[in-house]
Coordinates of C-alpha atoms in Angstrom, one line a residue:
X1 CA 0.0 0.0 0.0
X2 CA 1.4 3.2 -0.6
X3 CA 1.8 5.8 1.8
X4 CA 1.5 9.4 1.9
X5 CA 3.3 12.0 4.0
X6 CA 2.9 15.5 4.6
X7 CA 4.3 18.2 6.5
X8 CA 2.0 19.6 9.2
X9 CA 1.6 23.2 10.0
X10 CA -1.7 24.5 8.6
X11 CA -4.6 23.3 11.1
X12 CA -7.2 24.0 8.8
X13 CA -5.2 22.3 5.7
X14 CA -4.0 19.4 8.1
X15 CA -7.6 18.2 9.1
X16 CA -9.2 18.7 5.6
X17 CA -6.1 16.2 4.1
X18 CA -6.6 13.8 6.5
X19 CA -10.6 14.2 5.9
X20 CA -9.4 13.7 2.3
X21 CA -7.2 10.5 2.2
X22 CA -9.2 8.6 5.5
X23 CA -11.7 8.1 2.6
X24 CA -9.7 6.0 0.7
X25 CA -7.7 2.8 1.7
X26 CA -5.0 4.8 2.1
X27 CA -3.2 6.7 5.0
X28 CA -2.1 10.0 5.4
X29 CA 1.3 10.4 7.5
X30 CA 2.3 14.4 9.2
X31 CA 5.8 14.7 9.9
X32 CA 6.9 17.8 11.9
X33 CA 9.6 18.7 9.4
X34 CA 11.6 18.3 6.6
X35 CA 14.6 16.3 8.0
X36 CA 11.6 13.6 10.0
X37 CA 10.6 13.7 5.9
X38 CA 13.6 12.5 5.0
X39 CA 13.5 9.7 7.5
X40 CA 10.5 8.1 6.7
X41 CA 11.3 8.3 3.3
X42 CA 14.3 6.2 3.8
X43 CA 12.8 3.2 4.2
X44 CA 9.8 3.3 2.2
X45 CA 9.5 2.0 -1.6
X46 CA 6.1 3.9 -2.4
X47 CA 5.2 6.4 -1.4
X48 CA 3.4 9.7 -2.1
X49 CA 4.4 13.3 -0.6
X50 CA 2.1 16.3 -0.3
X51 CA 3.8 19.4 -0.4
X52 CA 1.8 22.4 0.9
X53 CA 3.1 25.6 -0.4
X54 CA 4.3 27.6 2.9
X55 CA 6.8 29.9 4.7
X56 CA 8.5 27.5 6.7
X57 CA 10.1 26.0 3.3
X58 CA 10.7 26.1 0.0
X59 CA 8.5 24.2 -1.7
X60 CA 9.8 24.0 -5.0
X61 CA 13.2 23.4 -3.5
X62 CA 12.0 20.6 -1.0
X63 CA 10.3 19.3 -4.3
X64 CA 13.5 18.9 -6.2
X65 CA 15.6 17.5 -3.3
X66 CA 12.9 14.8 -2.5
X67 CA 12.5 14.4 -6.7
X68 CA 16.8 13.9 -6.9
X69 CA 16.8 11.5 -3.7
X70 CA 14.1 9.2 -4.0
X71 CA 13.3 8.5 -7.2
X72 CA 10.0 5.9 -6.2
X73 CA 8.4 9.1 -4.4
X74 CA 5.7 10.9 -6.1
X75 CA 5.7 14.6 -5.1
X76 CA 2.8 17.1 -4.9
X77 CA 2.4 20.6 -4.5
X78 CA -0.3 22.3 -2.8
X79 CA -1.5 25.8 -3.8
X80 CA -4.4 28.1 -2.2
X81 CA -4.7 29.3 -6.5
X82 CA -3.2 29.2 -9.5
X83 CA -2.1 32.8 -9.4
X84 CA 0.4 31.3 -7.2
X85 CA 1.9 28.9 -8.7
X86 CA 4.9 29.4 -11.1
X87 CA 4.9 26.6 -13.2
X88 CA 8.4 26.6 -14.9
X89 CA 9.6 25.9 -11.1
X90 CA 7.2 23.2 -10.2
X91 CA 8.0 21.6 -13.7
X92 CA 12.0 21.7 -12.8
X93 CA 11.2 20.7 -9.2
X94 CA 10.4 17.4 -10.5
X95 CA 6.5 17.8 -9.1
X96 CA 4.1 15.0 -10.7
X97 CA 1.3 17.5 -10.1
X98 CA -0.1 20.5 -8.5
X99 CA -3.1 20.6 -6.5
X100 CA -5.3 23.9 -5.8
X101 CA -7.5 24.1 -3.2
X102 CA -9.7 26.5 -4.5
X103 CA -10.9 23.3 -6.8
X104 CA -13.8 21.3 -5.5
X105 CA -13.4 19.1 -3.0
X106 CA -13.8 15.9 -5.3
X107 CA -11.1 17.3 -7.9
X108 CA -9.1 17.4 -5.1
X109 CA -9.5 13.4 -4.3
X110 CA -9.6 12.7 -7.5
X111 CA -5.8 14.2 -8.3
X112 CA -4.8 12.8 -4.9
X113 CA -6.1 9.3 -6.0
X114 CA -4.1 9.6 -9.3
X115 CA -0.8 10.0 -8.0
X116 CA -1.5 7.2 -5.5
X117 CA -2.3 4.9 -8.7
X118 CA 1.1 6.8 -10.9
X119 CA 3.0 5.7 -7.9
X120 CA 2.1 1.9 -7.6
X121 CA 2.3 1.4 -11.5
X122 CA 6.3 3.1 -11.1
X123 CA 7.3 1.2 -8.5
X124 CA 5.5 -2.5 -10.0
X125 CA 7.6 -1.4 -13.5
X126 CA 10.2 -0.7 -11.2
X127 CA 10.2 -4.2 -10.0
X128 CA 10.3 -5.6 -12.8
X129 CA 13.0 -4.0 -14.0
X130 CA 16.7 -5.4 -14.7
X131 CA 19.3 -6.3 -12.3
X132 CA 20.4 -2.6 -11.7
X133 CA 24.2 -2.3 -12.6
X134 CA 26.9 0.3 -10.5
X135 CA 28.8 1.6 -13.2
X136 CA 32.0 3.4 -12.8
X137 CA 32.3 7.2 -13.7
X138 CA 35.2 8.4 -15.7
X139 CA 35.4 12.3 -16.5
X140 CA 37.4 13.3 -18.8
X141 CA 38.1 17.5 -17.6
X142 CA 40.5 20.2 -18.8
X143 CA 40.0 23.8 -18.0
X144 CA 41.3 24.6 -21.8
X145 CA 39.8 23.9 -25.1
X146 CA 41.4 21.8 -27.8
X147 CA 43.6 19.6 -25.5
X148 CA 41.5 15.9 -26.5
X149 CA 38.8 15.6 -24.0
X150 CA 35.8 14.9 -26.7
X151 CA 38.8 12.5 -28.6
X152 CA 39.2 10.6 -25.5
X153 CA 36.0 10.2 -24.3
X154 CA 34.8 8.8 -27.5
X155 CA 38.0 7.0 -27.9
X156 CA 37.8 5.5 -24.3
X157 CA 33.9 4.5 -24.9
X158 CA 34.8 2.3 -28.3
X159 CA 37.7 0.3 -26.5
X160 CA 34.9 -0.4 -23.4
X161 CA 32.7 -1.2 -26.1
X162 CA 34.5 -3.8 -27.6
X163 CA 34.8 -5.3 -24.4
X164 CA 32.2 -4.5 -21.9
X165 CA 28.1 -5.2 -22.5
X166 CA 26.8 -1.4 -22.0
X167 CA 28.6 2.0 -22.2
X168 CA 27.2 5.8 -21.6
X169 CA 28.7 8.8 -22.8
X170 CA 27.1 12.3 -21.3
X171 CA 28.1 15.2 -23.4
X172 CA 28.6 17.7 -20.6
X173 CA 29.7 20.5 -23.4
X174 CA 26.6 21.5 -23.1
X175 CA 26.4 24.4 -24.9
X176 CA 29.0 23.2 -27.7
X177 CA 29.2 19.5 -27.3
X178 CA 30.6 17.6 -30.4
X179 CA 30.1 14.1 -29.0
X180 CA 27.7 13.0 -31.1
X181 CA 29.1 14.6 -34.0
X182 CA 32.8 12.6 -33.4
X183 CA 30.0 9.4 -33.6
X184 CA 28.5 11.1 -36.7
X185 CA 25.4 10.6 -34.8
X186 CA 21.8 12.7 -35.1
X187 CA 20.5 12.6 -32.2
X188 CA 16.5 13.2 -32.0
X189 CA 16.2 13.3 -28.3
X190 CA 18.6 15.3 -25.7
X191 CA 19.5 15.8 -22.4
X192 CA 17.5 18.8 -22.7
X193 CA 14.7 16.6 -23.6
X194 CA 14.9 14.6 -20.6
X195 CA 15.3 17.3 -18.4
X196 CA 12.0 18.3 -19.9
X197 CA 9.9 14.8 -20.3
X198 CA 11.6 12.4 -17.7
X199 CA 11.5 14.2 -13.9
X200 CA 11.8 11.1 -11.6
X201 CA 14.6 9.8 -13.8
X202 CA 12.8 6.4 -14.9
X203 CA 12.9 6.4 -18.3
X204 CA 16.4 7.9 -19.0
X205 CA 17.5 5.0 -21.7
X206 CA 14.4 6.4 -23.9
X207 CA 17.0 9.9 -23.9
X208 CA 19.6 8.0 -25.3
X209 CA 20.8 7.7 -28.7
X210 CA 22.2 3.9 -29.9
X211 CA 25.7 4.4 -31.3
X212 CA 27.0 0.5 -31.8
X213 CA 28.7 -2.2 -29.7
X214 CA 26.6 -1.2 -26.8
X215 CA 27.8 2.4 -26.9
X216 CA 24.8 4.8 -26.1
X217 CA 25.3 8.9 -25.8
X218 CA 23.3 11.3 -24.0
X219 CA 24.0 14.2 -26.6
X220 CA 24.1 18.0 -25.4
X221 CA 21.1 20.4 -26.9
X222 CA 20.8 21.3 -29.9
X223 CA 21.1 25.1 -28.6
X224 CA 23.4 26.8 -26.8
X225 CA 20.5 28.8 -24.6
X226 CA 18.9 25.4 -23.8
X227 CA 21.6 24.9 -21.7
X228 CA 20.2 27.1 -19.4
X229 CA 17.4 25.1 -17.7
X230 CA 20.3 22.0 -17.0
X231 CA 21.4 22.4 -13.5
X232 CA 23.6 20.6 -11.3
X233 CA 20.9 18.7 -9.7
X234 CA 19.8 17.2 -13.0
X235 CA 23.7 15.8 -13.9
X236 CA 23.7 14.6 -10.3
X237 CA 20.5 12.8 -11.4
X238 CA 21.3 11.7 -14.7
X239 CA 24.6 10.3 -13.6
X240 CA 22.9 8.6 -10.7
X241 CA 20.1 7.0 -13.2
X242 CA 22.9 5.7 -16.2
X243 CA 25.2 4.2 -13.2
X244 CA 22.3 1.3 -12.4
X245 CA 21.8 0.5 -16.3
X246 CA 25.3 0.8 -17.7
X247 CA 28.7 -0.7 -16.8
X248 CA 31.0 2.6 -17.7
X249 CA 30.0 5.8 -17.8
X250 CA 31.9 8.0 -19.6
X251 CA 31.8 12.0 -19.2
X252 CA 32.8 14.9 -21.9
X253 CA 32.7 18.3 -20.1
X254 CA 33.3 21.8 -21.2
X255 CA 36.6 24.1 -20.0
X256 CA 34.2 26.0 -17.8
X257 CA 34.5 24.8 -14.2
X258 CA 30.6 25.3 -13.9
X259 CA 28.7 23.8 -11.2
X260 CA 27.7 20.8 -13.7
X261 CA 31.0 20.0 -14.5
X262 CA 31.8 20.1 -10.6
X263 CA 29.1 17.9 -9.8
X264 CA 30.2 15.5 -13.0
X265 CA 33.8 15.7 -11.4
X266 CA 32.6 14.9 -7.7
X267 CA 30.6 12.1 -8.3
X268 CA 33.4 10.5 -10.4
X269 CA 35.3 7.4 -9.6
X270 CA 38.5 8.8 -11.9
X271 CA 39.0 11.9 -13.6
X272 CA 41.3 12.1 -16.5
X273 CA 43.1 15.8 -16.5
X274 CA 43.7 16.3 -20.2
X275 CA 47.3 18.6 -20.3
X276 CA 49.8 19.3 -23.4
X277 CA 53.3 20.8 -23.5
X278 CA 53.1 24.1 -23.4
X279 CA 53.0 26.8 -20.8
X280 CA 49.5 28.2 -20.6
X281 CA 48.0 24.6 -21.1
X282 CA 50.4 23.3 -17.6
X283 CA 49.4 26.3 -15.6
X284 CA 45.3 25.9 -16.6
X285 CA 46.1 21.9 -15.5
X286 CA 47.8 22.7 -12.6
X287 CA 44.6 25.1 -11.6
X288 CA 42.4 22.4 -12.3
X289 CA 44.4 19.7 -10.1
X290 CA 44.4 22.2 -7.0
X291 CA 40.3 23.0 -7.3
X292 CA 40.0 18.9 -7.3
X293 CA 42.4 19.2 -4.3
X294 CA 40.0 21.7 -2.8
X295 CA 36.9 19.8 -3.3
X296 CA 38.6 17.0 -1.9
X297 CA 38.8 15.1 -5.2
X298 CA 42.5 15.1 -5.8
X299 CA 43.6 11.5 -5.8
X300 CA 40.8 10.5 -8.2
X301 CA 43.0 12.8 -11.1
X302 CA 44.9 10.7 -13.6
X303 CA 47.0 13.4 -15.8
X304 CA 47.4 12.4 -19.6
X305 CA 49.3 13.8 -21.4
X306 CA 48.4 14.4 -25.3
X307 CA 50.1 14.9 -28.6
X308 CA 53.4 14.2 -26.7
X309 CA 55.6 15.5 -28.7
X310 CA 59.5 16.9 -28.1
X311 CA 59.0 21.0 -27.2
X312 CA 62.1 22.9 -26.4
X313 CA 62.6 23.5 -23.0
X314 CA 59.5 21.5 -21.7
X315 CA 59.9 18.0 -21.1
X316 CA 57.5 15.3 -19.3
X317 CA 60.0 15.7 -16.3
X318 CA 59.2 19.4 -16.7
X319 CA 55.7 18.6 -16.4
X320 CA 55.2 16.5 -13.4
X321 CA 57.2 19.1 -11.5
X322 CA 55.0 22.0 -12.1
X323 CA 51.7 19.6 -11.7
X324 CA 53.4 17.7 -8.7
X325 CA 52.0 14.3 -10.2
X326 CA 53.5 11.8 -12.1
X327 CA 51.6 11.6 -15.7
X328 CA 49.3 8.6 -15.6
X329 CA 49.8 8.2 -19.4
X330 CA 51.2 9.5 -22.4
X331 CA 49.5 10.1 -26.1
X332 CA 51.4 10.1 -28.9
X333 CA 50.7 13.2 -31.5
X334 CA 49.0 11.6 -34.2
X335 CA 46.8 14.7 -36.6
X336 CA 46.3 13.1 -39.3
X337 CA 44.9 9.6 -38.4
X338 CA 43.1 11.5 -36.0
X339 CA 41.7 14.6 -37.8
X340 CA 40.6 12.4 -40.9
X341 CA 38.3 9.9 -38.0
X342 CA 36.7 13.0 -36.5
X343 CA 35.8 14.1 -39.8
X344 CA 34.5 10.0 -41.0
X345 CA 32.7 9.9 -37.4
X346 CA 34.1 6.9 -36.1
X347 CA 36.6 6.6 -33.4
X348 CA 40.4 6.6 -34.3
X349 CA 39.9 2.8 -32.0
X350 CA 37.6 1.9 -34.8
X351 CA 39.5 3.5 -38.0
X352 CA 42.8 2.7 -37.0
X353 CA 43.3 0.3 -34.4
X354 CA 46.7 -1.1 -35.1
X355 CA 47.8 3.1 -34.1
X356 CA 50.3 3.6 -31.5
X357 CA 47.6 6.0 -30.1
X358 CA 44.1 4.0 -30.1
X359 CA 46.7 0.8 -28.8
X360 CA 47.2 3.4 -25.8
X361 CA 44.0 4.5 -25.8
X362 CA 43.0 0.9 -25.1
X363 CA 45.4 0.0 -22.9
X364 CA 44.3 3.3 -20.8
X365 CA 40.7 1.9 -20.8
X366 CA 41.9 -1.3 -19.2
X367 CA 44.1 0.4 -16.5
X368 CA 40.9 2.5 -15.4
X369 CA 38.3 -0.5 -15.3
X370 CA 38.9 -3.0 -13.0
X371 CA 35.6 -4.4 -11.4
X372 CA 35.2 -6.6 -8.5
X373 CA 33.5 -9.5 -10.4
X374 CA 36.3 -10.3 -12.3
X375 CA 38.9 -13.1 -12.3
X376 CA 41.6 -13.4 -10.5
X377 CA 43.4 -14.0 -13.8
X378 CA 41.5 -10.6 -15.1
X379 CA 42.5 -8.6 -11.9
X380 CA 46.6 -10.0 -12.1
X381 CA 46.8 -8.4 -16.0
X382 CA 44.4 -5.0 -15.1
X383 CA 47.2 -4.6 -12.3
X384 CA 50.0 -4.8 -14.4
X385 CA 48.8 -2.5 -16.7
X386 CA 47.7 -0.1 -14.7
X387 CA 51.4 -0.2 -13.5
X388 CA 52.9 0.5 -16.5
X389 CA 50.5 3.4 -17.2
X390 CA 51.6 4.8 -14.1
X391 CA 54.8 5.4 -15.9
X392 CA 53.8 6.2 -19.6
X393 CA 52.1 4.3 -21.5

């Protein structure tokens, strides 16, 4: 049976819900605020969650936290009238509906009654769904353009896919993100689109569009300004949702250290710092590697360095003193091969895979995923190459 919860502070709201909800088979729940909500949702798979609008919260913002953190919940806000309401925030919140009670008492039950039944079918489908999977994050991050992160990704998402049953790239560029374009891929639906259609997160694979060998991509809008409405809370969400489906996610992000790509970065299991040879490049890296340090992220940053190439008066050894980290792995410079996949659409991994750099690329996927239910056999060779990546590649 599902149960409902409310916050209690209106006497004259409080008795007429309960009035409400006694009617049906259900029961209607008052917690005294919003951290008792939070318990009771903890251990409860269905459940629904009336939200009157008042000045002890916010509702909108109680509406997204409880729409982020339990995704089996079924939120509802409560107006006096719709001149109230601003429905661009309920719609962001996450809120399945919104309930006025100027309406008549039975349209009141009646909307009540409908999230009760929404919330049963989720959680039956929910069920029924597949095993649910804990995929490992990797974010690929530089704090200046043109240093490989899109190349990497991509490249780093064909050599899993080769190998591994289900991978996700999130395009995280999301003003400019050429993911889908290094797949020469058109995607019809967006992350803009399921930040739009898909609030409780459920149907997320339906966002997705197919590339091959299990390779999926949640593509950036096909706007810059749609960008706008994507907030942290929504990448913490979609991150959250692709980890139980997918066995690697992978992450593009822009040079922008905006609160997405901090969110993509902190809910990472390894972060790949993208860095070249030159001067400006090192100091933006360096940068980067003390805001993970701040955020308490530090020793999930693996520095590869790309193009490698000998520059006068800058060598590796030059680099790992002004980043204070030993490069994780090396990329050879490689334009051609390179330039002439991005412009086919298919990874270098799939155009040229007997390269020096898609044989690195590979060998960099295997150092970074290293799951628990492998063999012992498996574990023994991830470990040695992990070794010699620690060291260049």
């Amino acid at each position: 049976m599902v149960k409902i919860f409310s916050i209690a502070g209106n006497d004259d709201l409080t008795s007429g819900l309960s009035r409400l909800i006694n009617e049906s088979e259900n029961k209607l729940y008052w917690v005294a605020n919003e951290a008792k909500l939070y318990e009771q949702l903890q251990s409860e798979d269905k459940s629904v969650v009336i939200l009157p609008d008042t000045t002890a919260y916010d509702v909108y913002r109680l509406c997204e936290k409880i729409s982020l953190q339990f995704p089996l919940a079924t939120p509802l806000l409560i107006f006096q009238s719709e001149e109230e309401l601003d429905m661009k925030k309920a719609l962001r919140a996450g809120a399945a509906d919104v309930i006025f009670l100027s309406s008549s008492f039975s349209k009141i039950r009646e909307d009540i009654q409908l999230a009760i039944s929404n919330n049963e079918s989720k959680s039956y489908f929910q069920s029924k769904s597949k095993p649910v999977k804990n995929a490992k994050v990797i974010t690929v991050a530089s704090t200046k353009g043109g240093v490989g992160k899109t190349t990497v990704a991509v490249n780093l998402a064909a050599s899993y896919g080769k190998k591994i049953a289900k991978v996700a790239v999130i395009d995280l560029d999301l003003q400019f993100g050429d993911v889908a374009m290094y797949m020469d891929l058109k995607p019809k639906r967006t992350i803009y689109d399921w930040v739009k259609e898909d609030q409780d997160g459920t149907q997320i694979e339906n966002f997705m569009t197919e590339y091959k060998n299990g390779i999926s991509v949640m593509a950036a809008p096909p706007r810059p300004e749609f960008a706008e409405v994507i907030t942290g809370d929504y990448v913490r969400k979609a991150i959250y949702a692709l980890k139980k489906l997918y066995d690697v996610v992978i992450i593009d992000t822009s040079c922008s250290m905006d609160e997405n790509v901090i969110v993509a970065l902190e809910n990472s299991d390894d972060i790949l710092v993208m860095t070249y040879l030159d001067l400006p490049t090192l100091k933006n890296s360096k940068m980067l590697l003390d805001t993970l340090g701040s955020l308490h992220i530090g020793d999930r940053a693996k520095v590869v360095l790309n193009r490698q190439m000998k520059v006068k008066g800058i060598t590796v050894d030059t680099l790992e003193k002004v980043l204070g980290r030993k490069v994780f792995t090396t990329l050879p410079a490689m334009d051609k091969p390179m330039i002439t996949a991005i412009n086919e659409g298919n990874p270098l991994n799939y155009t040229s895979p007997r390269s020096q750099v898609a044989k690195r690329l590979f060998r960099l996927a295997e150092a970074l995923y290293n799951p628990e239910s492998r063999s012992s056999k498996k574990k023994k060779k991830a470990k040695r190459i992990e070794v010699s990546a620690g060291g260049h590649v």
